[in-house]
């Protein structure tokens, strides 16, 4: 009887993204990391590895100090940190040889006298027995800096919002992404709003916005008074013409997102103008 295994077709295994047979894409640490296939640039190693995997390539990271290559961004980060601190770099991994029963431990712990036969065992020991020292060796990816455009965009959004907006920081995050496609978290928003330069910028933008709205209101009042004067309209011509014009003015003020106090004051000014009082000089002075 012929074995079915002899009839099985011998095919090469399919090469998948990240496998040993995949084409290699090497980036220099500490970055930025650039894809050699399409030129994509990332400031974080994790995003770079995900991008390279989508191309079906295998990623490696080369130390900019000694050109030694590592398979992950964490391993090259630990190595690079020792170079930066003036410590001797970690020894290169030994080539696997024939297993022997008398193999000596080859991975000593840098923080105590213990030794281990594998690098993984040594790292697990340091993470559990020396967590503080182990944390110092882990690379920390920096948060992206705020550009001047992003800084100004955040200030403009906050200046345009009403003063009593609930959940202001969450609203700023949503508006920043909706208007400009910029993603920032609560900690980043909080850090910018603490700066004295940011606070001064928001106040200046609010004053500019209030001045522009005041000028629009003045122009609207001028048009209303001029219309009533030119047509010679009186209260008898309409059952309540003043209420109609005041309602239109309230819609304009509400669209400008002013505070309730300002809306009441400007509405009262409109009623005075519609009653025949000349307020153009006072409104022009306040808008100047």
PDB file of C-alpha atoms in Angstrom:
ATOM      1  CA  UNK A   1       0.000   0.000   0.000  1.00  0.00           C
ATOM      2  CA  UNK A   2       1.389   3.378  -1.031  1.00  0.00           C
ATOM      3  CA  UNK A   3       1.550   6.015   1.656  1.00  0.00           C
ATOM      4  CA  UNK A   4      -0.467   9.155   0.950  1.00  0.00           C
ATOM      5  CA  UNK A   5       2.409  11.251   2.275  1.00  0.00           C
ATOM      6  CA  UNK A   6       4.514  10.281  -0.747  1.00  0.00           C
ATOM      7  CA  UNK A   7       1.844  11.664  -3.063  1.00  0.00           C
ATOM      8  CA  UNK A   8       1.523  14.972  -1.175  1.00  0.00           C
ATOM      9  CA  UNK A   9       2.756  17.876  -3.242  1.00  0.00           C
ATOM     10  CA  UNK A  10       5.787  19.609  -1.749  1.00  0.00           C
ATOM     11  CA  UNK A  11       5.249  23.370  -1.908  1.00  0.00           C
ATOM     12  CA  UNK A  12       7.204  26.228  -0.347  1.00  0.00           C
ATOM     13  CA  UNK A  13       5.428  27.876   2.586  1.00  0.00           C
ATOM     14  CA  UNK A  14       3.663  31.141   1.830  1.00  0.00           C
ATOM     15  CA  UNK A  15       5.691  34.121   2.908  1.00  0.00           C
ATOM     16  CA  UNK A  16       3.691  36.409   5.152  1.00  0.00           C
ATOM     17  CA  UNK A  17       4.363  39.908   6.442  1.00  0.00           C
ATOM     18  CA  UNK A  18       7.087  39.909   9.081  1.00  0.00           C
ATOM     19  CA  UNK A  19       8.356  36.415   8.272  1.00  0.00           C
ATOM     20  CA  UNK A  20      12.023  35.581   7.916  1.00  0.00           C
ATOM     21  CA  UNK A  21      11.688  35.364   4.122  1.00  0.00           C
ATOM     22  CA  UNK A  22      10.085  38.805   3.748  1.00  0.00           C
ATOM     23  CA  UNK A  23      12.013  41.720   2.311  1.00  0.00           C
ATOM     24  CA  UNK A  24      13.804  43.790   4.954  1.00  0.00           C
ATOM     25  CA  UNK A  25      13.083  47.474   5.707  1.00  0.00           C
ATOM     26  CA  UNK A  26      15.652  49.064   8.042  1.00  0.00           C
ATOM     27  CA  UNK A  27      15.069  52.354   9.907  1.00  0.00           C
ATOM     28  CA  UNK A  28      17.595  54.308  11.948  1.00  0.00           C
ATOM     29  CA  UNK A  29      16.923  54.824  15.652  1.00  0.00           C
ATOM     30  CA  UNK A  30      15.938  57.185  17.292  1.00  0.00           C
ATOM     31  CA  UNK A  31      14.106  58.246  14.177  1.00  0.00           C
ATOM     32  CA  UNK A  32      12.165  59.621  12.493  1.00  0.00           C
ATOM     33  CA  UNK A  33      11.577  56.278  10.785  1.00  0.00           C
ATOM     34  CA  UNK A  34      11.215  56.268   6.993  1.00  0.00           C
ATOM     35  CA  UNK A  35       9.839  53.485   4.815  1.00  0.00           C
ATOM     36  CA  UNK A  36      12.318  52.595   2.060  1.00  0.00           C
ATOM     37  CA  UNK A  37       9.483  51.526  -0.267  1.00  0.00           C
ATOM     38  CA  UNK A  38       7.141  54.528  -0.321  1.00  0.00           C
ATOM     39  CA  UNK A  39       8.921  57.213   1.715  1.00  0.00           C
ATOM     40  CA  UNK A  40       6.367  57.222   4.558  1.00  0.00           C
ATOM     41  CA  UNK A  41       7.793  58.850   7.710  1.00  0.00           C
ATOM     42  CA  UNK A  42       6.684  58.178  11.287  1.00  0.00           C
ATOM     43  CA  UNK A  43       7.956  59.517  14.600  1.00  0.00           C
ATOM     44  CA  UNK A  44       6.892  56.399  16.518  1.00  0.00           C
ATOM     45  CA  UNK A  45       8.324  52.930  16.082  1.00  0.00           C
ATOM     46  CA  UNK A  46       4.967  51.219  16.574  1.00  0.00           C
ATOM     47  CA  UNK A  47       3.302  53.086  13.689  1.00  0.00           C
ATOM     48  CA  UNK A  48       6.333  52.434  11.485  1.00  0.00           C
ATOM     49  CA  UNK A  49       6.186  48.672  12.141  1.00  0.00           C
ATOM     50  CA  UNK A  50       2.459  48.584  11.346  1.00  0.00           C
ATOM     51  CA  UNK A  51       3.062  50.477   8.105  1.00  0.00           C
ATOM     52  CA  UNK A  52       5.898  48.164   7.043  1.00  0.00           C
ATOM     53  CA  UNK A  53       3.765  45.093   7.774  1.00  0.00           C
ATOM     54  CA  UNK A  54       1.072  46.420   5.430  1.00  0.00           C
ATOM     55  CA  UNK A  55       3.677  46.399   2.651  1.00  0.00           C
ATOM     56  CA  UNK A  56       4.495  42.773   3.432  1.00  0.00           C
ATOM     57  CA  UNK A  57       8.003  43.737   4.602  1.00  0.00           C
ATOM     58  CA  UNK A  58       9.957  42.881   7.734  1.00  0.00           C
ATOM     59  CA  UNK A  59      11.109  45.819   9.869  1.00  0.00           C
ATOM     60  CA  UNK A  60      14.387  46.262  11.733  1.00  0.00           C
ATOM     61  CA  UNK A  61      15.914  49.180  13.612  1.00  0.00           C
ATOM     62  CA  UNK A  62      19.568  50.179  13.312  1.00  0.00           C
ATOM     63  CA  UNK A  63      21.362  52.049  16.109  1.00  0.00           C
ATOM     64  CA  UNK A  64      22.607  55.412  14.836  1.00  0.00           C
ATOM     65  CA  UNK A  65      25.694  55.095  17.069  1.00  0.00           C
ATOM     66  CA  UNK A  66      27.062  51.712  15.996  1.00  0.00           C
ATOM     67  CA  UNK A  67      24.731  50.553  13.148  1.00  0.00           C
ATOM     68  CA  UNK A  68      23.828  47.385  15.039  1.00  0.00           C
ATOM     69  CA  UNK A  69      20.376  46.099  14.059  1.00  0.00           C
ATOM     70  CA  UNK A  70      17.513  45.021  16.307  1.00  0.00           C
ATOM     71  CA  UNK A  71      14.140  43.421  15.519  1.00  0.00           C
ATOM     72  CA  UNK A  72      12.042  45.727  17.758  1.00  0.00           C
ATOM     73  CA  UNK A  73      12.056  49.390  18.743  1.00  0.00           C
ATOM     74  CA  UNK A  74      12.213  48.471  22.435  1.00  0.00           C
ATOM     75  CA  UNK A  75      15.400  46.433  22.063  1.00  0.00           C
ATOM     76  CA  UNK A  76      17.207  49.125  20.076  1.00  0.00           C
ATOM     77  CA  UNK A  77      15.937  51.721  22.568  1.00  0.00           C
ATOM     78  CA  UNK A  78      17.565  49.919  25.522  1.00  0.00           C
ATOM     79  CA  UNK A  79      20.787  49.577  23.558  1.00  0.00           C
ATOM     80  CA  UNK A  80      20.768  53.243  22.471  1.00  0.00           C
ATOM     81  CA  UNK A  81      20.061  54.431  26.026  1.00  0.00           C
ATOM     82  CA  UNK A  82      23.240  52.762  27.287  1.00  0.00           C
ATOM     83  CA  UNK A  83      25.259  54.499  24.574  1.00  0.00           C
ATOM     84  CA  UNK A  84      23.769  57.849  25.557  1.00  0.00           C
ATOM     85  CA  UNK A  85      24.566  57.339  29.243  1.00  0.00           C
ATOM     86  CA  UNK A  86      28.159  56.402  28.493  1.00  0.00           C
ATOM     87  CA  UNK A  87      27.654  52.797  29.611  1.00  0.00           C
ATOM     88  CA  UNK A  88      29.072  49.867  27.640  1.00  0.00           C
ATOM     89  CA  UNK A  89      26.457  48.643  25.165  1.00  0.00           C
ATOM     90  CA  UNK A  90      24.806  45.315  25.693  1.00  0.00           C
ATOM     91  CA  UNK A  91      26.736  42.449  24.068  1.00  0.00           C
ATOM     92  CA  UNK A  92      25.424  41.130  20.746  1.00  0.00           C
ATOM     93  CA  UNK A  93      23.369  37.964  20.955  1.00  0.00           C
ATOM     94  CA  UNK A  94      25.451  34.826  20.713  1.00  0.00           C
ATOM     95  CA  UNK A  95      24.913  32.518  17.769  1.00  0.00           C
ATOM     96  CA  UNK A  96      23.048  29.400  18.828  1.00  0.00           C
ATOM     97  CA  UNK A  97      25.355  26.410  19.070  1.00  0.00           C
ATOM     98  CA  UNK A  98      24.872  22.748  19.829  1.00  0.00           C
ATOM     99  CA  UNK A  99      23.093  22.218  23.102  1.00  0.00           C
ATOM    100  CA  UNK A 100      25.241  20.788  25.865  1.00  0.00           C
ATOM    101  CA  UNK A 101      24.329  19.660  29.322  1.00  0.00           C
ATOM    102  CA  UNK A 102      27.117  21.776  30.868  1.00  0.00           C
ATOM    103  CA  UNK A 103      26.025  25.144  29.332  1.00  0.00           C
ATOM    104  CA  UNK A 104      27.019  28.054  31.563  1.00  0.00           C
ATOM    105  CA  UNK A 105      24.671  31.022  32.218  1.00  0.00           C
ATOM    106  CA  UNK A 106      25.500  33.806  29.759  1.00  0.00           C
ATOM    107  CA  UNK A 107      23.097  36.655  30.740  1.00  0.00           C
ATOM    108  CA  UNK A 108      24.072  38.289  34.049  1.00  0.00           C
ATOM    109  CA  UNK A 109      21.714  40.745  35.713  1.00  0.00           C
ATOM    110  CA  UNK A 110      23.181  44.263  35.753  1.00  0.00           C
ATOM    111  CA  UNK A 111      21.528  45.050  39.089  1.00  0.00           C
ATOM    112  CA  UNK A 112      22.463  41.977  41.120  1.00  0.00           C
ATOM    113  CA  UNK A 113      24.711  38.895  41.005  1.00  0.00           C
ATOM    114  CA  UNK A 114      22.195  36.541  39.388  1.00  0.00           C
ATOM    115  CA  UNK A 115      22.826  35.059  35.926  1.00  0.00           C
ATOM    116  CA  UNK A 116      20.497  33.460  33.392  1.00  0.00           C
ATOM    117  CA  UNK A 117      20.821  31.169  30.429  1.00  0.00           C
ATOM    118  CA  UNK A 118      18.532  33.291  28.225  1.00  0.00           C
ATOM    119  CA  UNK A 119      18.076  36.985  27.659  1.00  0.00           C
ATOM    120  CA  UNK A 120      14.330  36.651  28.104  1.00  0.00           C
ATOM    121  CA  UNK A 121      14.782  35.141  31.536  1.00  0.00           C
ATOM    122  CA  UNK A 122      17.101  37.965  32.530  1.00  0.00           C
ATOM    123  CA  UNK A 123      14.635  40.608  31.363  1.00  0.00           C
ATOM    124  CA  UNK A 124      11.756  38.965  33.212  1.00  0.00           C
ATOM    125  CA  UNK A 125      13.889  38.865  36.361  1.00  0.00           C
ATOM    126  CA  UNK A 126      14.793  42.566  36.095  1.00  0.00           C
ATOM    127  CA  UNK A 127      11.173  43.544  35.471  1.00  0.00           C
ATOM    128  CA  UNK A 128      10.004  41.705  38.597  1.00  0.00           C
ATOM    129  CA  UNK A 129      12.996  42.123  40.954  1.00  0.00           C
ATOM    130  CA  UNK A 130      14.258  45.557  39.842  1.00  0.00           C
ATOM    131  CA  UNK A 131      11.228  47.378  38.390  1.00  0.00           C
ATOM    132  CA  UNK A 132      12.641  50.886  38.855  1.00  0.00           C
ATOM    133  CA  UNK A 133      15.935  50.130  37.082  1.00  0.00           C
ATOM    134  CA  UNK A 134      14.112  48.183  34.367  1.00  0.00           C
ATOM    135  CA  UNK A 135      11.725  51.105  33.721  1.00  0.00           C
ATOM    136  CA  UNK A 136      14.661  53.484  33.201  1.00  0.00           C
ATOM    137  CA  UNK A 137      15.940  51.327  30.344  1.00  0.00           C
ATOM    138  CA  UNK A 138      12.633  51.415  28.468  1.00  0.00           C
ATOM    139  CA  UNK A 139      12.492  53.976  25.616  1.00  0.00           C
ATOM    140  CA  UNK A 140       9.899  56.688  25.979  1.00  0.00           C
ATOM    141  CA  UNK A 141       8.390  58.020  22.799  1.00  0.00           C
ATOM    142  CA  UNK A 142       7.887  61.773  22.995  1.00  0.00           C
ATOM    143  CA  UNK A 143       4.538  63.402  22.415  1.00  0.00           C
ATOM    144  CA  UNK A 144       4.289  65.416  19.207  1.00  0.00           C
ATOM    145  CA  UNK A 145       4.948  69.132  19.646  1.00  0.00           C
ATOM    146  CA  UNK A 146       2.183  71.679  19.041  1.00  0.00           C
ATOM    147  CA  UNK A 147       2.707  73.678  15.880  1.00  0.00           C
ATOM    148  CA  UNK A 148       1.886  77.381  15.777  1.00  0.00           C
ATOM    149  CA  UNK A 149      -1.131  76.647  13.563  1.00  0.00           C
ATOM    150  CA  UNK A 150      -2.516  74.088  16.034  1.00  0.00           C
ATOM    151  CA  UNK A 151      -1.900  76.460  18.958  1.00  0.00           C
ATOM    152  CA  UNK A 152      -3.757  79.307  17.207  1.00  0.00           C
ATOM    153  CA  UNK A 153      -6.562  77.007  16.035  1.00  0.00           C
ATOM    154  CA  UNK A 154      -7.246  75.838  19.599  1.00  0.00           C
ATOM    155  CA  UNK A 155      -7.318  79.426  20.887  1.00  0.00           C
ATOM    156  CA  UNK A 156      -9.703  80.541  18.118  1.00  0.00           C
ATOM    157  CA  UNK A 157     -12.080  77.679  18.877  1.00  0.00           C
ATOM    158  CA  UNK A 158     -12.152  78.462  22.608  1.00  0.00           C
ATOM    159  CA  UNK A 159     -12.658  82.186  21.931  1.00  0.00           C
ATOM    160  CA  UNK A 160     -15.680  81.411  19.727  1.00  0.00           C
ATOM    161  CA  UNK A 161     -17.383  79.210  22.352  1.00  0.00           C
ATOM    162  CA  UNK A 162     -19.785  80.626  24.964  1.00  0.00           C
ATOM    163  CA  UNK A 163     -18.267  81.212  28.394  1.00  0.00           C
ATOM    164  CA  UNK A 164     -20.631  78.694  30.056  1.00  0.00           C
ATOM    165  CA  UNK A 165     -19.914  75.811  27.655  1.00  0.00           C
ATOM    166  CA  UNK A 166     -20.210  72.502  29.586  1.00  0.00           C
ATOM    167  CA  UNK A 167     -17.322  70.018  29.377  1.00  0.00           C
ATOM    168  CA  UNK A 168     -15.134  72.640  27.731  1.00  0.00           C
ATOM    169  CA  UNK A 169     -12.050  70.459  27.213  1.00  0.00           C
ATOM    170  CA  UNK A 170     -14.058  67.627  25.651  1.00  0.00           C
ATOM    171  CA  UNK A 171     -15.747  70.188  23.392  1.00  0.00           C
ATOM    172  CA  UNK A 172     -12.365  71.598  22.353  1.00  0.00           C
ATOM    173  CA  UNK A 173     -11.120  68.091  21.469  1.00  0.00           C
ATOM    174  CA  UNK A 174     -14.192  67.431  19.309  1.00  0.00           C
ATOM    175  CA  UNK A 175     -14.121  70.840  17.598  1.00  0.00           C
ATOM    176  CA  UNK A 176     -10.371  70.656  16.961  1.00  0.00           C
ATOM    177  CA  UNK A 177     -10.819  67.360  15.131  1.00  0.00           C
ATOM    178  CA  UNK A 178     -14.012  68.408  13.313  1.00  0.00           C
ATOM    179  CA  UNK A 179     -12.642  71.703  12.003  1.00  0.00           C
ATOM    180  CA  UNK A 180      -8.979  70.840  11.393  1.00  0.00           C
ATOM    181  CA  UNK A 181      -8.615  67.038  11.697  1.00  0.00           C
ATOM    182  CA  UNK A 182      -6.211  67.429  14.673  1.00  0.00           C
ATOM    183  CA  UNK A 183      -6.292  64.766  17.388  1.00  0.00           C
ATOM    184  CA  UNK A 184      -5.304  65.766  20.940  1.00  0.00           C
ATOM    185  CA  UNK A 185      -6.184  64.213  24.309  1.00  0.00           C
ATOM    186  CA  UNK A 186      -7.320  65.818  27.560  1.00  0.00           C
ATOM    187  CA  UNK A 187      -3.823  66.049  29.014  1.00  0.00           C
ATOM    188  CA  UNK A 188      -2.506  67.893  25.944  1.00  0.00           C
ATOM    189  CA  UNK A 189      -5.446  70.326  25.905  1.00  0.00           C
ATOM    190  CA  UNK A 190      -5.065  70.967  29.624  1.00  0.00           C
ATOM    191  CA  UNK A 191      -1.356  71.678  29.245  1.00  0.00           C
ATOM    192  CA  UNK A 192      -1.916  74.299  26.541  1.00  0.00           C
ATOM    193  CA  UNK A 193      -4.731  76.061  28.420  1.00  0.00           C
ATOM    194  CA  UNK A 194      -2.469  76.488  31.448  1.00  0.00           C
ATOM    195  CA  UNK A 195       0.038  78.610  29.540  1.00  0.00           C
ATOM    196  CA  UNK A 196      -0.067  82.372  30.113  1.00  0.00           C
ATOM    197  CA  UNK A 197       0.531  83.000  26.396  1.00  0.00           C
ATOM    198  CA  UNK A 198      -2.500  80.887  25.505  1.00  0.00           C
ATOM    199  CA  UNK A 199      -4.753  82.662  28.027  1.00  0.00           C
ATOM    200  CA  UNK A 200      -3.707  86.083  26.739  1.00  0.00           C
ATOM    201  CA  UNK A 201      -4.330  84.981  23.143  1.00  0.00           C
ATOM    202  CA  UNK A 202      -7.843  83.707  23.952  1.00  0.00           C
ATOM    203  CA  UNK A 203      -8.751  86.977  25.698  1.00  0.00           C
ATOM    204  CA  UNK A 204      -7.462  89.024  22.763  1.00  0.00           C
ATOM    205  CA  UNK A 205      -9.441  86.917  20.283  1.00  0.00           C
ATOM    206  CA  UNK A 206     -12.596  87.284  22.403  1.00  0.00           C
ATOM    207  CA  UNK A 207     -12.198  91.066  22.406  1.00  0.00           C
ATOM    208  CA  UNK A 208     -11.718  91.104  18.642  1.00  0.00           C
ATOM    209  CA  UNK A 209     -14.790  88.937  18.159  1.00  0.00           C
ATOM    210  CA  UNK A 210     -16.885  91.147  20.456  1.00  0.00           C
ATOM    211  CA  UNK A 211     -15.720  94.264  18.583  1.00  0.00           C
ATOM    212  CA  UNK A 212     -16.678  92.761  15.229  1.00  0.00           C
ATOM    213  CA  UNK A 213     -20.109  91.750  16.527  1.00  0.00           C
ATOM    214  CA  UNK A 214     -20.586  95.246  18.012  1.00  0.00           C
ATOM    215  CA  UNK A 215     -19.854  96.827  14.661  1.00  0.00           C
ATOM    216  CA  UNK A 216     -22.325  94.495  12.941  1.00  0.00           C
ATOM    217  CA  UNK A 217     -24.979  95.442  15.504  1.00  0.00           C
ATOM    218  CA  UNK A 218     -24.257  99.139  14.986  1.00  0.00           C
ATOM    219  CA  UNK A 219     -24.631  98.776  11.225  1.00  0.00           C
ATOM    220  CA  UNK A 220     -27.880  96.870  11.691  1.00  0.00           C
ATOM    221  CA  UNK A 221     -29.280  99.536  14.023  1.00  0.00           C
ATOM    222  CA  UNK A 222     -28.283 102.258  11.554  1.00  0.00           C
ATOM    223  CA  UNK A 223     -30.152 100.466   8.776  1.00  0.00           C
ATOM    224  CA  UNK A 224     -33.255 100.060  10.958  1.00  0.00           C
ATOM    225  CA  UNK A 225     -33.314 103.715  12.040  1.00  0.00           C
ATOM    226  CA  UNK A 226     -32.676 104.916   8.480  1.00  0.00           C
ATOM    227  CA  UNK A 227     -35.467 102.729   7.133  1.00  0.00           C
ATOM    228  CA  UNK A 228     -37.989 104.044   9.666  1.00  0.00           C
ATOM    229  CA  UNK A 229     -36.901 107.637   9.095  1.00  0.00           C
ATOM    230  CA  UNK A 230     -37.012 107.474   5.274  1.00  0.00           C
ATOM    231  CA  UNK A 231     -40.394 105.795   5.056  1.00  0.00           C
ATOM    232  CA  UNK A 232     -41.922 107.939   7.810  1.00  0.00           C
ATOM    233  CA  UNK A 233     -43.412 104.885   9.452  1.00  0.00           C
ATOM    234  CA  UNK A 234     -45.217 105.303  12.766  1.00  0.00           C
ATOM    235  CA  UNK A 235     -46.575 102.964  15.367  1.00  0.00           C
ATOM    236  CA  UNK A 236     -49.999 103.351  13.832  1.00  0.00           C
ATOM    237  CA  UNK A 237     -48.852 101.817  10.537  1.00  0.00           C
ATOM    238  CA  UNK A 238     -48.288  98.474  12.195  1.00  0.00           C
ATOM    239  CA  UNK A 239     -49.705  96.903  15.281  1.00  0.00           C
ATOM    240  CA  UNK A 240     -46.232  96.246  16.680  1.00  0.00           C
ATOM    241  CA  UNK A 241     -43.400  97.162  14.257  1.00  0.00           C
ATOM    242  CA  UNK A 242     -40.861  97.632  17.041  1.00  0.00           C
ATOM    243  CA  UNK A 243     -41.303  94.057  18.233  1.00  0.00           C
ATOM    244  CA  UNK A 244     -40.630  92.729  14.721  1.00  0.00           C
ATOM    245  CA  UNK A 245     -37.349  94.623  14.356  1.00  0.00           C
ATOM    246  CA  UNK A 246     -36.243  93.773  17.886  1.00  0.00           C
ATOM    247  CA  UNK A 247     -36.930  90.091  17.258  1.00  0.00           C
ATOM    248  CA  UNK A 248     -34.787  90.220  14.123  1.00  0.00           C
ATOM    249  CA  UNK A 249     -32.002  91.874  16.097  1.00  0.00           C
ATOM    250  CA  UNK A 250     -32.213  89.238  18.851  1.00  0.00           C
ATOM    251  CA  UNK A 251     -31.741  86.522  16.205  1.00  0.00           C
ATOM    252  CA  UNK A 252     -28.573  88.248  14.996  1.00  0.00           C
ATOM    253  CA  UNK A 253     -27.215  88.578  18.543  1.00  0.00           C
ATOM    254  CA  UNK A 254     -28.029  84.985  19.436  1.00  0.00           C
ATOM    255  CA  UNK A 255     -26.236  83.745  16.309  1.00  0.00           C
ATOM    256  CA  UNK A 256     -23.119  85.573  17.537  1.00  0.00           C
ATOM    257  CA  UNK A 257     -23.113  83.428  20.729  1.00  0.00           C
ATOM    258  CA  UNK A 258     -22.967  86.457  23.053  1.00  0.00           C
ATOM    259  CA  UNK A 259     -23.708  86.259  26.746  1.00  0.00           C
ATOM    260  CA  UNK A 260     -27.269  86.857  27.935  1.00  0.00           C
ATOM    261  CA  UNK A 261     -26.289  90.149  29.591  1.00  0.00           C
ATOM    262  CA  UNK A 262     -24.882  91.565  26.351  1.00  0.00           C
ATOM    263  CA  UNK A 263     -27.951  90.443  24.391  1.00  0.00           C
ATOM    264  CA  UNK A 264     -30.288  92.190  26.854  1.00  0.00           C
ATOM    265  CA  UNK A 265     -28.247  95.402  26.775  1.00  0.00           C
ATOM    266  CA  UNK A 266     -28.053  95.548  22.972  1.00  0.00           C
ATOM    267  CA  UNK A 267     -31.754  94.715  22.634  1.00  0.00           C
ATOM    268  CA  UNK A 268     -32.576  97.607  24.934  1.00  0.00           C
ATOM    269  CA  UNK A 269     -30.406  99.841  22.780  1.00  0.00           C
ATOM    270  CA  UNK A 270     -32.378  98.757  19.731  1.00  0.00           C
ATOM    271  CA  UNK A 271     -35.700  99.574  21.421  1.00  0.00           C
ATOM    272  CA  UNK A 272     -34.434 103.048  22.243  1.00  0.00           C
ATOM    273  CA  UNK A 273     -33.413 103.578  18.620  1.00  0.00           C
ATOM    274  CA  UNK A 274     -36.775 102.382  17.308  1.00  0.00           C
ATOM    275  CA  UNK A 275     -38.617 104.706  19.697  1.00  0.00           C
ATOM    276  CA  UNK A 276     -36.943 107.676  17.998  1.00  0.00           C
ATOM    277  CA  UNK A 277     -33.945 108.301  20.255  1.00  0.00           C
ATOM    278  CA  UNK A 278     -30.670 109.117  18.414  1.00  0.00           C
ATOM    279  CA  UNK A 279     -28.127 106.558  19.659  1.00  0.00           C
ATOM    280  CA  UNK A 280     -25.856 106.396  16.619  1.00  0.00           C
ATOM    281  CA  UNK A 281     -23.158 108.523  18.239  1.00  0.00           C
ATOM    282  CA  UNK A 282     -22.971 106.377  21.375  1.00  0.00           C
ATOM    283  CA  UNK A 283     -22.917 103.094  19.439  1.00  0.00           C
ATOM    284  CA  UNK A 284     -20.203 104.390  17.113  1.00  0.00           C
ATOM    285  CA  UNK A 285     -18.059 105.359  20.098  1.00  0.00           C
ATOM    286  CA  UNK A 286     -18.532 101.962  21.775  1.00  0.00           C
ATOM    287  CA  UNK A 287     -17.639 100.092  18.560  1.00  0.00           C
ATOM    288  CA  UNK A 288     -14.494 102.151  17.927  1.00  0.00           C
TER     289      UNK A 288
END
